[in-house]
Each structure stands twice: as C-alpha cells, then as structure tokens.
Coordinates of C-alpha atoms (C1' of nucleotides) in Angstrom, one line a residue:
Chain A
M1 CA -29.2 11.6 -2.6
R2 CA -31.0 14.8 -3.4
K3 CA -31.7 17.3 -0.5
D4 CA -35.4 17.7 -0.5
L5 CA -35.7 13.9 -0.6
I6 CA -33.6 13.4 2.3
D7 CA -35.8 15.8 4.5
A8 CA -38.8 13.7 3.3
Y9 CA -37.3 11.0 4.8
L10 CA -36.6 12.7 7.8
A11 CA -40.1 14.2 8.5
P12 CA -41.8 10.9 10.0
L13 CA -38.5 11.0 12.5
Y14 CA -38.9 15.0 13.4
S15 CA -42.9 14.0 14.4
Y16 CA -41.6 10.7 16.2
F17 CA -39.2 12.4 18.4
N18 CA -41.7 15.5 18.5
G19 CA -44.2 13.0 20.0
L20 CA -42.1 12.6 22.9
I21 CA -40.5 15.8 23.6
P22 CA -40.6 19.1 21.2
L23 CA -37.5 19.6 19.6
S24 CA -36.0 22.8 19.1
S25 CA -34.8 23.8 15.4
Q26 CA -31.3 23.2 15.9
E27 CA -32.2 19.8 17.8
Q28 CA -33.6 19.4 14.2
E29 CA -30.7 20.3 12.1
L30 CA -28.5 17.6 14.3
I31 CA -30.7 15.2 13.5
A32 CA -30.7 15.9 9.9
E33 CA -26.7 15.9 10.1
K34 CA -26.3 12.5 11.7
F35 CA -29.0 10.2 10.5
R36 CA -29.1 9.1 6.7
P37 CA -31.3 7.4 4.9
R38 CA -30.8 4.0 3.1
L39 CA -33.0 1.4 0.9
Y40 CA -32.7 -2.0 1.6
R41 CA -34.1 -4.5 -0.4
K42 CA -36.6 -7.2 0.6
R43 CA -34.1 -10.1 1.8
Q44 CA -31.3 -7.9 2.1
Y45 CA -29.4 -7.5 5.6
I46 CA -28.8 -4.9 7.6
H47 CA -27.3 -6.7 10.4
Q48 CA -25.7 -10.0 10.6
E49 CA -25.0 -12.4 12.8
G50 CA -20.9 -12.1 13.9
D51 CA -20.6 -8.5 13.3
V52 CA -20.6 -5.6 15.9
C53 CA -24.1 -3.6 15.7
T54 CA -23.0 -0.1 14.7
Q55 CA -25.9 1.8 14.2
L56 CA -29.5 2.6 15.3
N57 CA -32.2 1.7 12.6
F58 CA -35.7 3.6 12.0
V59 CA -37.9 2.3 9.6
I60 CA -39.5 5.1 7.3
R61 CA -41.4 2.1 5.4
G62 CA -41.1 -1.2 4.8
C63 CA -40.5 -3.6 7.1
L64 CA -37.5 -5.6 8.9
R65 CA -37.5 -8.3 11.5
M66 CA -34.9 -9.2 14.1
Y67 CA -34.2 -12.8 14.7
K68 CA -31.9 -15.8 15.6
V69 CA -30.9 -18.9 14.1
D70 CA -30.5 -21.9 16.2
E71 CA -28.3 -25.1 15.8
K72 CA -30.5 -26.7 14.3
G73 CA -31.2 -23.7 11.6
N74 CA -34.6 -22.9 12.4
T75 CA -35.0 -18.9 12.8
H76 CA -37.0 -17.2 15.5
I77 CA -37.9 -13.6 15.0
I78 CA -38.0 -11.4 18.2
Q79 CA -39.7 -8.5 16.6
F80 CA -41.0 -6.9 13.4
G81 CA -40.0 -3.3 12.6
S82 CA -42.4 -1.2 10.1
E83 CA -43.0 2.1 9.7
N84 CA -41.9 4.2 12.9
K85 CA -40.3 2.1 14.7
W86 CA -36.9 0.8 15.9
I87 CA -35.2 -2.3 15.3
N88 CA -31.6 -2.8 17.1
D89 CA -30.0 -5.1 18.5
L90 CA -28.5 -2.7 21.6
G91 CA -27.0 -5.6 23.2
S92 CA -24.3 -5.5 20.5
F93 CA -24.5 -1.7 20.1
H94 CA -23.7 -0.7 22.9
S95 CA -20.9 -3.6 24.4
K96 CA -19.4 -2.8 21.2
R97 CA -19.5 -7.0 21.2
I98 CA -20.5 -9.6 18.1
S99 CA -24.0 -10.0 18.1
E100 CA -26.0 -13.2 17.2
L101 CA -29.1 -11.6 15.9
N102 CA -30.0 -11.5 12.7
I103 CA -31.7 -8.1 10.8
D104 CA -33.4 -8.4 7.6
A105 CA -36.0 -6.7 5.3
L106 CA -39.5 -8.5 4.6
E107 CA -40.2 -5.9 2.0
D108 CA -38.0 -2.9 0.6
T109 CA -37.3 -1.2 3.3
M110 CA -36.2 2.7 3.5
V111 CA -34.7 3.4 7.0
L112 CA -32.7 6.5 9.1
Q113 CA -29.5 5.0 10.5
V114 CA -27.0 6.4 13.5
G115 CA -23.8 5.4 14.1
Y116 CA -22.1 4.8 17.5
D117 CA -20.1 7.7 17.6
D118 CA -22.6 9.8 15.9
L119 CA -25.4 9.3 18.7
I120 CA -22.5 9.8 21.2
S121 CA -21.9 13.4 19.8
M122 CA -25.8 13.5 19.9
Y123 CA -26.1 13.4 23.5
V124 CA -23.4 15.8 24.1
Q125 CA -24.2 18.4 21.9
A126 CA -28.1 18.2 22.9
P127 CA -28.9 16.1 26.3
K128 CA -32.4 16.3 25.2
F129 CA -31.6 13.6 23.4
D130 CA -30.2 11.1 26.4
R131 CA -33.8 11.5 27.7
I132 CA -35.2 10.8 24.5
F133 CA -33.3 7.5 24.2
R134 CA -33.8 6.9 27.5
V135 CA -37.7 6.6 27.3
L136 CA -37.3 4.8 23.7
T137 CA -35.2 2.0 25.4
E138 CA -37.5 2.3 28.1
N139 CA -40.4 1.4 25.8
S140 CA -38.3 -1.6 24.3
Y141 CA -37.6 -2.8 27.3
I142 CA -41.4 -3.0 28.4
A143 CA -42.3 -4.7 25.0
V144 CA -39.6 -7.2 25.1
Q145 CA -40.6 -7.9 28.9
K146 CA -44.0 -8.1 28.0
R147 CA -43.5 -10.5 25.4
L148 CA -41.4 -12.9 27.1
L149 CA -44.3 -13.4 29.7
Q150 CA -46.5 -13.9 26.8
N151 CA -44.3 -16.5 25.5
I152 CA -43.9 -18.5 28.7
S153 CA -47.8 -18.6 29.9
S154 CA -50.1 -18.5 26.7
T155 CA -50.7 -21.4 24.1
A156 CA -49.8 -20.6 20.8
E157 CA -53.6 -19.5 19.8
Q158 CA -53.6 -17.2 22.9
R159 CA -50.1 -15.8 21.9
Y160 CA -51.7 -15.4 17.9
H161 CA -54.9 -13.5 19.2
Y162 CA -53.0 -10.9 20.9
F163 CA -50.8 -10.7 18.0
L164 CA -53.9 -9.9 15.8
E165 CA -55.3 -7.4 18.3
T166 CA -51.7 -5.8 19.0
Y167 CA -50.4 -5.5 15.1
P168 CA -53.4 -5.8 13.0
E169 CA -51.8 -4.5 10.2
L170 CA -49.0 -6.9 10.4
S171 CA -51.4 -9.4 10.2
Y172 CA -52.6 -9.3 6.9
R173 CA -49.1 -7.7 5.3
L174 CA -46.6 -10.1 6.4
P175 CA -46.4 -13.5 5.3
Q176 CA -47.9 -16.1 8.0
T177 CA -44.7 -17.6 7.8
Q178 CA -43.3 -14.8 9.3
I179 CA -46.0 -14.7 11.6
A180 CA -45.5 -18.2 12.5
S181 CA -41.5 -18.0 13.2
F182 CA -42.8 -14.9 15.5
L183 CA -45.2 -16.6 17.7
G184 CA -42.8 -19.4 17.7
I185 CA -45.0 -22.3 15.8
T186 CA -44.6 -24.0 12.2
P187 CA -46.4 -22.2 9.6
E188 CA -48.7 -25.4 9.1
F189 CA -49.9 -25.0 12.9
L190 CA -50.7 -21.4 12.1
S191 CA -52.9 -22.5 9.3
R192 CA -54.5 -25.4 11.4
L193 CA -55.1 -22.4 14.2
R194 CA -56.5 -20.1 11.6
S195 CA -58.6 -22.7 10.2
Q196 CA -60.3 -23.9 13.3
Q197 CA -61.0 -20.4 13.9
S198 CA -62.6 -19.2 10.8
K199 CA -64.8 -22.5 11.7
K200 CA -66.0 -21.2 15.0
P201 CA -66.7 -17.7 15.4
Chain B
M1 CA -16.7 -21.4 5.5
R2 CA -14.6 -24.2 5.0
K3 CA -11.4 -24.3 3.4
D4 CA -12.1 -26.7 0.7
L5 CA -14.9 -24.8 0.0
I6 CA -13.0 -21.5 -0.7
D7 CA -10.2 -23.1 -2.7
A8 CA -13.3 -24.1 -5.1
Y9 CA -14.1 -20.4 -5.2
L10 CA -10.8 -18.9 -5.9
A11 CA -10.3 -21.7 -8.7
P12 CA -11.3 -19.3 -11.4
L13 CA -9.5 -16.2 -10.1
Y14 CA -6.3 -18.3 -10.3
S15 CA -6.9 -19.1 -13.8
Y16 CA -7.8 -16.0 -14.4
F17 CA -5.1 -14.1 -13.6
N18 CA -2.7 -17.3 -14.6
G19 CA -4.4 -16.5 -18.0
L20 CA -2.3 -13.1 -18.0
I21 CA 0.9 -13.5 -16.3
P22 CA 1.5 -17.2 -14.7
L23 CA 1.4 -16.6 -11.2
S24 CA 3.7 -18.2 -8.1
S25 CA 2.5 -20.8 -5.5
Q26 CA 3.2 -17.8 -3.0
E27 CA 1.3 -15.2 -5.2
Q28 CA -1.6 -17.5 -5.4
E29 CA -1.2 -17.9 -1.6
L30 CA -1.6 -14.2 -1.4
I31 CA -4.6 -14.4 -3.2
A32 CA -6.2 -17.0 -1.1
E33 CA -5.1 -14.7 1.8
K34 CA -6.7 -11.4 0.9
F35 CA -9.8 -12.3 -1.5
R36 CA -13.4 -13.3 0.3
P37 CA -15.7 -15.5 -1.6
R38 CA -19.2 -13.7 -0.5
L39 CA -22.9 -14.7 -2.0
Y40 CA -25.1 -12.2 -2.8
R41 CA -29.1 -13.1 -3.4
K42 CA -30.9 -12.1 -7.0
R43 CA -31.7 -8.0 -5.7
Q44 CA -29.4 -7.3 -3.1
Y45 CA -27.0 -4.7 -3.4
I46 CA -23.6 -5.4 -3.6
H47 CA -22.8 -1.6 -3.7
Q48 CA -25.1 1.1 -2.9
E49 CA -24.8 5.1 -4.4
G50 CA -23.9 7.5 -1.5
D51 CA -21.2 5.1 0.2
V52 CA -17.5 4.8 -0.8
C53 CA -16.7 1.4 -2.8
T54 CA -14.0 -0.3 -0.8
Q55 CA -14.2 -3.6 -2.6
L56 CA -13.4 -4.8 -6.0
N57 CA -15.7 -7.6 -6.9
F58 CA -14.7 -10.5 -9.0
V59 CA -17.7 -12.5 -10.4
I60 CA -17.6 -16.7 -9.8
R61 CA -21.2 -17.4 -10.8
G62 CA -24.3 -15.7 -11.4
C63 CA -24.9 -12.0 -12.7
L64 CA -24.5 -8.4 -11.4
R65 CA -25.6 -5.2 -13.1
M66 CA -23.9 -1.8 -12.3
Y67 CA -26.0 1.1 -13.0
K68 CA -27.1 4.9 -12.2
V69 CA -30.7 6.1 -11.4
D70 CA -31.3 9.6 -12.7
E71 CA -33.4 12.1 -11.5
K72 CA -36.3 11.0 -13.0
G73 CA -35.7 7.4 -11.5
N74 CA -34.6 5.9 -14.6
T75 CA -32.2 3.2 -14.6
H76 CA -29.3 3.4 -16.8
I77 CA -27.0 0.3 -16.7
I78 CA -23.1 0.2 -17.5
Q79 CA -22.4 -2.9 -17.2
F80 CA -23.1 -6.4 -16.6
G81 CA -21.0 -8.6 -14.4
S82 CA -21.2 -12.5 -15.4
E83 CA -18.9 -15.6 -14.3
N84 CA -15.0 -14.6 -14.3
K85 CA -15.7 -10.5 -15.3
W86 CA -14.9 -7.8 -12.7
I87 CA -17.6 -5.4 -12.1
N88 CA -16.4 -2.6 -9.8
D89 CA -16.9 1.4 -9.4
L90 CA -13.0 2.0 -9.7
G91 CA -13.9 6.0 -9.4
S92 CA -15.2 5.6 -6.0
F93 CA -12.5 2.6 -5.0
H94 CA -9.3 4.8 -6.1
S95 CA -10.6 8.3 -5.2
K96 CA -12.5 7.2 -1.6
R97 CA -15.2 9.4 -2.8
I98 CA -18.8 8.9 -2.6
S99 CA -20.2 6.6 -5.4
E100 CA -23.0 7.6 -7.7
L101 CA -23.6 4.2 -8.8
N102 CA -25.0 1.0 -7.3
I103 CA -23.8 -2.6 -7.7
D104 CA -26.7 -5.1 -7.5
A105 CA -27.5 -9.1 -8.2
L106 CA -29.6 -9.5 -10.9
E107 CA -29.2 -13.8 -10.1
D108 CA -28.1 -15.3 -7.0
T109 CA -24.4 -14.6 -7.1
M110 CA -20.8 -16.0 -5.6
V111 CA -18.2 -13.0 -5.7
L112 CA -14.7 -12.9 -4.4
Q113 CA -13.8 -9.6 -2.7
V114 CA -10.4 -7.8 -2.3
G115 CA -10.9 -4.5 0.3
Y116 CA -8.5 -1.7 -0.9
D117 CA -5.7 -2.0 2.0
D118 CA -5.7 -5.8 0.8
L119 CA -5.4 -4.9 -1.9
I120 CA -2.4 -2.4 -1.8
S121 CA -0.7 -4.7 0.5
M122 CA -0.4 -7.4 -2.4
Y123 CA 0.9 -4.6 -4.1
V124 CA 3.9 -4.1 -2.1
Q125 CA 3.8 -7.8 -1.3
A126 CA 3.9 -8.9 -5.0
P127 CA 4.4 -6.4 -7.9
K128 CA 3.7 -8.4 -10.2
F129 CA 0.1 -7.6 -9.1
D130 CA 0.6 -4.5 -10.3
R131 CA 0.8 -5.2 -13.8
I132 CA -1.8 -7.6 -13.5
F133 CA -4.6 -4.9 -12.3
R134 CA -2.9 -2.3 -14.6
V135 CA -3.7 -5.0 -17.6
L136 CA -7.6 -5.4 -15.8
T137 CA -7.8 -1.9 -15.8
E138 CA -6.7 -1.2 -19.6
N139 CA -8.9 -3.7 -20.7
S140 CA -12.3 -2.0 -18.8
Y141 CA -11.0 1.3 -20.1
I142 CA -11.4 0.2 -23.6
A143 CA -14.0 -1.7 -23.4
V144 CA -16.3 1.4 -21.6
Q145 CA -15.0 3.7 -24.6
K146 CA -15.7 0.9 -27.1
R147 CA -18.9 0.9 -25.7
L148 CA -19.1 4.9 -25.6
L149 CA -18.4 5.3 -29.0
Q150 CA -21.0 2.5 -30.1
N151 CA -23.6 4.5 -27.8
I152 CA -22.9 7.9 -29.6
S153 CA -22.6 6.5 -32.9
S154 CA -25.4 3.7 -33.6
T155 CA -29.2 3.2 -33.4
A156 CA -30.4 1.5 -30.8
E157 CA -31.5 -1.5 -33.5
Q158 CA -27.2 -1.8 -34.0
R159 CA -26.7 -1.8 -30.1
Y160 CA -28.9 -4.4 -29.7
H161 CA -27.4 -6.6 -32.7
Y162 CA -23.9 -5.7 -31.3
F163 CA -25.0 -6.9 -27.6
L164 CA -25.9 -10.2 -29.4
E165 CA -22.4 -11.1 -30.9
T166 CA -20.5 -9.6 -28.1
Y167 CA -22.8 -11.1 -25.2
P168 CA -24.9 -14.0 -26.9
E169 CA -25.1 -15.9 -23.4
L170 CA -26.5 -13.0 -21.7
S171 CA -28.6 -12.5 -24.4
Y172 CA -30.9 -15.9 -23.4
R173 CA -30.0 -15.6 -19.9
L174 CA -31.0 -11.9 -18.6
P175 CA -34.8 -10.3 -18.6
Q176 CA -35.3 -7.9 -21.6
T177 CA -35.6 -5.3 -19.4
Q178 CA -32.0 -5.5 -17.9
I179 CA -31.5 -5.6 -21.8
A180 CA -33.5 -2.9 -23.0
S181 CA -31.7 -0.8 -20.2
F182 CA -28.3 -1.5 -20.8
L183 CA -28.8 -0.5 -24.5
G184 CA -30.4 2.6 -23.3
I185 CA -34.4 2.1 -24.7
T186 CA -37.3 1.2 -23.5
P187 CA -38.3 -2.7 -23.0
E188 CA -41.4 -1.9 -24.8
F189 CA -38.9 -0.7 -28.0
L190 CA -36.5 -3.5 -27.9
S191 CA -39.9 -6.2 -27.9
R192 CA -40.8 -4.4 -31.2
L193 CA -37.2 -4.3 -32.5
R194 CA -37.3 -7.9 -31.8
S195 CA -40.3 -8.7 -32.9
Q196 CA -39.7 -7.1 -36.5
Q197 CA -36.1 -8.8 -35.9
S198 CA -37.9 -12.5 -36.4
K199 CA -40.4 -11.4 -39.2
K200 CA -37.4 -10.5 -41.8
P201 CA -34.6 -12.7 -40.8
Chain C
dA1 C1' -45.0 19.2 -43.5
dT2 C1' -43.7 14.4 -42.6
dC3 C1' -41.0 11.0 -41.7
dT4 C1' -38.2 8.0 -38.6
dA5 C1' -36.5 6.7 -34.1
dG6 C1' -38.0 6.0 -30.1
dA7 C1' -40.9 7.3 -25.6
dT8 C1' -45.4 7.4 -22.7
dC9 C1' -49.5 4.4 -21.3
dA10 C1' -52.7 0.9 -20.6
dA11 C1' -53.9 -4.0 -20.7
dG12 C1' -53.7 -8.7 -21.5
dG13 C1' -51.5 -13.3 -21.4
dG14 C1' -48.0 -16.3 -19.5
dT15 C1' -44.7 -18.4 -16.8
dA16 C1' -41.9 -18.8 -12.1
dT17 C1' -42.1 -18.0 -7.4
dT18 C1' -43.7 -17.6 -2.8
dT19 C1' -47.2 -18.7 -0.2
dC20 C1' -51.0 -21.2 1.9
dT21 C1' -53.3 -25.6 3.0
dT22 C1' -54.2 -30.2 4.1
dG23 C1' -53.1 -34.8 5.0
dA24 C1' -50.9 -38.4 7.5
dT25 C1' -47.8 -39.6 10.8
dG26 C1' -44.9 -38.7 15.2
dT27 C1' -43.7 -37.0 20.0
dA28 C1' -43.7 -35.1 24.7
dG29 C1' -45.6 -33.8 28.5
dT30 C1' -50.1 -34.3 31.6
Chain D
dA1 C1' -54.4 -42.3 25.7
dC2 C1' -55.4 -37.0 25.4
dT3 C1' -53.5 -32.3 24.3
dA4 C1' -50.6 -29.5 22.2
dC5 C1' -47.6 -29.2 18.9
dA6 C1' -44.1 -30.9 15.0
dT7 C1' -42.5 -33.2 10.9
dC8 C1' -43.1 -34.5 6.2
dA9 C1' -45.4 -34.1 1.4
dA10 C1' -47.8 -32.7 -2.2
dG11 C1' -51.2 -29.8 -4.3
dA12 C1' -53.9 -25.5 -4.8
dA13 C1' -53.9 -20.7 -4.6
dA14 C1' -52.0 -15.8 -5.3
dT15 C1' -48.5 -13.0 -6.6
dA16 C1' -44.7 -11.5 -8.8
dC17 C1' -42.4 -10.6 -12.7
dC18 C1' -42.0 -10.5 -17.7
dC19 C1' -43.1 -9.9 -22.3
dT20 C1' -46.1 -8.2 -25.8
dT21 C1' -49.3 -5.5 -28.3
dG22 C1' -51.9 -1.4 -29.5
dA23 C1' -52.5 3.5 -29.4
dT24 C1' -50.9 7.6 -29.0
dC25 C1' -47.2 11.4 -28.5
dT26 C1' -42.3 13.7 -29.8
dA27 C1' -37.8 15.7 -31.6
dG28 C1' -35.4 16.0 -34.9
dA29 C1' -33.8 15.0 -39.9
dT30 C1' -35.4 15.2 -44.7

DNA sequence: ATCTAGATCAAGGGTATTTCTTGATGTAGT
DNA sequence: ACTACATCAAGAAATACCCTTGATCTAGAT
C-alpha cells in the first residue's frame, strides 16, 4: 500500500489519541510503525470464536459488530464499532486464551490493527501509551457496565429509546435486524415497537 | 467439522491427484491430514495484498478470482479458480514475501487449503508429492504463458472468443463485469462486443 | 486527416437479494 | 388472564448489483 494512503488512514487515530493526551512526533511515528491498515468486506470475519484474539482494532470507516452465538444459534451483539471506535475481545487478547466471540463486518470496513507484541513494544518505547490504553480500557469498562445495567433493568422499548439517543447515526445506518440483535429482541418485535412508536408520539 | 463431511470435501482432490499419478492409501491419508476445508462467502478475501500468502487453495465448489489493483484503482483479474482448480500466489508463497495480489470469492466457495509447513512435510513424507506439485506448477506456468501471449497479440474480440471456448461454463456463470476485467477491457466494451456478436453470427 | 479499437461518463432498466412489516399463534411470568 | 415477548410464514418494500445503450473522447495505425 502506498505511503500517502497509509498516512491518510492513520490521521483519525492520531487525532483520537491527541484528543486524549497530546502526542510527540516520535510517538506518532511509533504508531505509524506499529499499526497496519486493513480492509474487511461486508460479512467478513475480523476475528472468529475458537481463535485467540491477537490484535486490537480501531475503525477508520465502516462498521463492525462483536457478538456471541449461543447454543441455539442465535447471535447476540455485544457491541458495534463504527468510525473512531475500538472493538476488541480484550479478554482473549490479554489472557491469550481462546475466544468465544466473533467480530465481523456489517459494511465494508477499514481498520487499523496492532498485534500483541507490537503493543507491548509501544508501551516499552513510550510509556505514555500505558496511560492512553488505560484510559481507553476504563472507558470501555464503563460503557459495558452501563449496558449491563440497562439490560437487566429496562424493557425492550426503553432500551430501544436509549439506543436511539446514544447512537442516532447507527439507528438509520444499520439494518433493524442488527439493532434488534443488539437490543436482545427479535426483528419482528422491534418492528412492532417502531410501528407503535410512530402511531403515538 | 464432522469427519464424513471432511471426506466428502476431500474426494475431488483425491481424484484430481489420482488423475495425475495414482496415490497409495498412505498418501491419501497424508492429504486428509494436511488439507483443511474452508468455506468463503461471496466477496470475502481468501488472501489480501500486503500479506504473505501462506497457503495453497484448491477449489471444491464455487469460484474465486486472483487479481491486482493498480494505482488508478482498476482491478485486473489474473485468473479464475472454479471447481477442481488451484488458485495461488506462488510468488509470495515460495519467497515468503509480501504479495501484491488479492484473492477473493465471486460465489460462496469451498476450498481445501494446505499451509507452507504442511506442504513441506508432505514432500518429506511422500516424495511423490514433489512430482505432483512439479507437474501442477508446470501446467500453471504453461497456462500463464499462453495467456500472456494472447494478451500481447490479440484484439479484445479474439480474446473474448478464446475465453468462451476455453471456459464456456464460466461465461454464463460469472457476471460480465468480471469477464471484462479478465479480458482487460471495460464492461461497456464487452457489452458492445456481445451485441455485435449476436447480430452477425 | 481519418479510421479503428477501445475508454469514459451518464442514464435507464431488470433482477436478485436483503430487509421490513404484518398476521396468526404460542409462552412464561406476574 | 394480562403483559412482554417469541416463533413461523408470507408479502411488500427497498437496495444493490448487473447489463445495456448513447454520447463523446483518445491514441495509434494508415
């Protein structure tokens, strides 16, 4: 891939990091060295259950989903990852254990990826990344906890409204099937929620 | 995957090899041990430029294409791989260098794959495979040379006719866009060739 | 100069695939 | 028995993909 193209893909990651903690130019270079852009096509797996998750993914454009398939074959979406979002199976990544989650692409999606060893060497070469990734993980943790809380304490309708407020953009961009799977309901039931919705606002 | 299913996938490869040089049952077992079936869905990458090609692909059913994307973003198809065909970036596979070619699926496609180390160990355990893969490579070489010759010496119309004769089955199975890209012309021009065609047979 | 082989751009139509909706019916918990 | 949801089936609607055609352009051969 051409160097200028790679730079174009890196720009969003630079500004993402700079938004957290300003980076020196050496640190930016380190990023350029360790992260690799990669295109995944709609439906393509980024990561499959049964494999160890060996890289972190930052989405440049497009949209991914992380999900688990249960014994009945139903898929439960844990998280979407669209522009400027991270989407990783941290459990598998850090424990180096086999993952039970899948990540695949809902649209053609460009991601930046770092492998485990490269990440470690970034920590060694520039400890600022320790702090950055600590913050990232904290944020992810908080988001997951919020979602947990919601799931155990709200009705499908409430969850749907929360989804609309939190991810307004995804709500018109993704198929309803995917949103239903994220909310933990059937597409049919979501369709009914929506039609009730439009009748009495 | 269930054992009987795997056997069903292996059968075409056995007969392919047997058609070249009869195999002993130990040799068949070796194949069963080293080759792995894998399903790719339409549009999925089997291999992407920028990666090292680490496995050889034998198509059981479906169709793949190997192509290069030029600086302008145009894709040039080098080869199709349908049932009982091999489709590999041998350059990258043997040199272990980064590949500039892509392989992706034009239809949902089942392939059998061997990794580099497994192939080597097949050569060691059963030297007959040296001969088999020598023959395979010779055949591929000859086919590529033929295609080269054609490309530098024929008009688009001649190439199209040759394509029709050589791959009659692909000609109605694949979209015209893909055939055009294989012939090195635009889909529009191919469309015109075809309509002239049907006017004066 | 102009003829040929082919490209590019824009628009229209067709068809297949995906997605959404609706009706009918079922079920577990309060 | 009422609420909040699931399941199954079947159409309808929306997209995406593919093909064709017309108009205009270009480079090389004659």
